[in-house]
Amino acid sequence: MREPPTDVFLLPHPDDEFAVFGALRDGRRAGHGVRCLFLTTGAAAGQTDLAETRKAESERVLACLGVAAEEIDWIGLRL
C-alpha cells in the first residue's frame, strides 16, 4: 500500500506558520503527513530566551492544527 504524501513547509522564522494555516489544515484533512522546517529562530545571536519563547509559541499553534513536535524541525536552533 502506498503511503500518503507529506507536505513540507519551509518557514523562515517562528510565526510564519500563520501563512500556511489553510494548507496545513487541508493537508491534514486529506490524510497527508506534515514536516515544518524553521530556518531561523527569529532571534538575534545570543537571545536564547527569545528563541525558546518563539519556538514554544509556534509549537503551540501548530499543535492546534494537528502537527506533532516530531514533525517540526528547528534548523535555526541546531545550526
Short mmCIF file of C-alpha atoms in Angstrom, two decimals:
data_model
loop_
_atom_site.label_atom_id
_atom_site.label_comp_id
_atom_site.label_asym_id
_atom_site.label_seq_id
_atom_site.Cartn_x
_atom_site.Cartn_y
_atom_site.Cartn_z
CA MET A 1 0.00 0.00 0.00
CA ARG A 2 1.24 3.46 -0.85
CA GLU A 3 1.98 5.95 1.94
CA PRO A 4 0.12 9.28 1.90
CA PRO A 5 2.10 12.30 0.67
CA THR A 6 3.97 14.53 3.09
CA ASP A 7 3.51 18.28 2.83
CA VAL A 8 6.77 20.11 3.56
CA PHE A 9 6.68 23.73 4.71
CA LEU A 10 9.87 25.84 4.72
CA LEU A 11 9.32 28.64 7.22
CA PRO A 12 11.89 31.43 7.57
CA HIS A 13 11.18 32.01 11.26
CA PRO A 14 8.63 31.43 14.01
CA ASP A 15 5.15 32.86 13.47
CA ASP A 16 5.40 32.34 9.70
CA GLU A 17 3.19 29.29 10.14
CA PHE A 18 0.24 31.68 10.03
CA ALA A 19 0.75 31.93 6.26
CA VAL A 20 0.17 28.20 5.75
CA PHE A 21 -2.73 27.54 8.17
CA GLY A 22 -5.11 26.69 5.33
CA ALA A 23 -2.67 24.39 3.56
CA LEU A 24 -1.82 22.62 6.84
CA ARG A 25 -5.49 22.13 7.68
CA ASP A 26 -6.38 20.93 4.20
CA GLY A 27 -3.44 18.54 4.04
CA ARG A 28 -4.29 17.05 7.42
CA ARG A 29 -7.92 16.60 6.39
CA ALA A 30 -6.71 14.78 3.27
CA GLY A 31 -4.54 12.47 5.42
CA HIS A 32 -1.18 13.94 4.42
CA GLY A 33 1.90 13.86 6.60
CA VAL A 34 3.48 17.19 7.56
CA ARG A 35 7.02 18.49 8.02
CA CYS A 36 7.57 22.07 9.18
CA LEU A 37 11.15 23.27 8.81
CA PHE A 38 12.01 26.53 10.56
CA LEU A 39 15.14 28.02 9.04
CA THR A 40 15.92 30.51 11.83
CA THR A 41 14.87 31.15 15.41
CA GLY A 42 13.66 34.67 14.79
CA ALA A 43 16.02 35.95 17.49
CA ALA A 44 19.38 37.68 17.31
CA ALA A 45 22.51 35.77 18.26
CA GLY A 46 22.64 35.22 21.99
CA GLN A 47 18.92 35.79 22.58
CA THR A 48 18.35 32.22 23.74
CA ASP A 49 15.31 33.05 25.87
CA LEU A 50 13.57 34.81 22.99
CA ALA A 51 14.37 31.94 20.62
CA GLU A 52 12.88 29.40 23.05
CA THR A 53 9.79 31.57 23.62
CA ARG A 54 9.12 31.93 19.91
CA LYS A 55 9.69 28.20 19.40
CA ALA A 56 7.17 27.34 22.12
CA GLU A 57 4.60 29.75 20.66
CA SER A 58 4.85 28.25 17.19
CA GLU A 59 4.71 24.69 18.54
CA ARG A 60 1.51 25.53 20.46
CA VAL A 61 -0.12 26.96 17.34
CA LEU A 62 0.97 24.03 15.18
CA ALA A 63 -0.28 21.54 17.78
CA CYS A 64 -3.73 23.13 17.47
CA LEU A 65 -3.53 22.32 13.75
CA GLY A 66 -2.60 18.70 14.45
CA VAL A 67 1.15 18.99 13.89
CA ALA A 68 3.17 16.93 16.38
CA ALA A 69 6.52 18.06 17.81
CA GLU A 70 8.34 15.32 15.86
CA GLU A 71 7.01 16.81 12.62
CA ILE A 72 8.78 20.11 13.32
CA ASP A 73 12.49 20.69 12.74
CA TRP A 74 14.18 23.76 14.18
CA ILE A 75 17.13 24.04 11.82
CA GLY A 76 17.96 27.53 13.15
CA LEU A 77 18.37 26.18 16.69
CA ARG A 78 20.61 23.32 15.57
CA LEU A 79 22.87 25.49 13.44
#
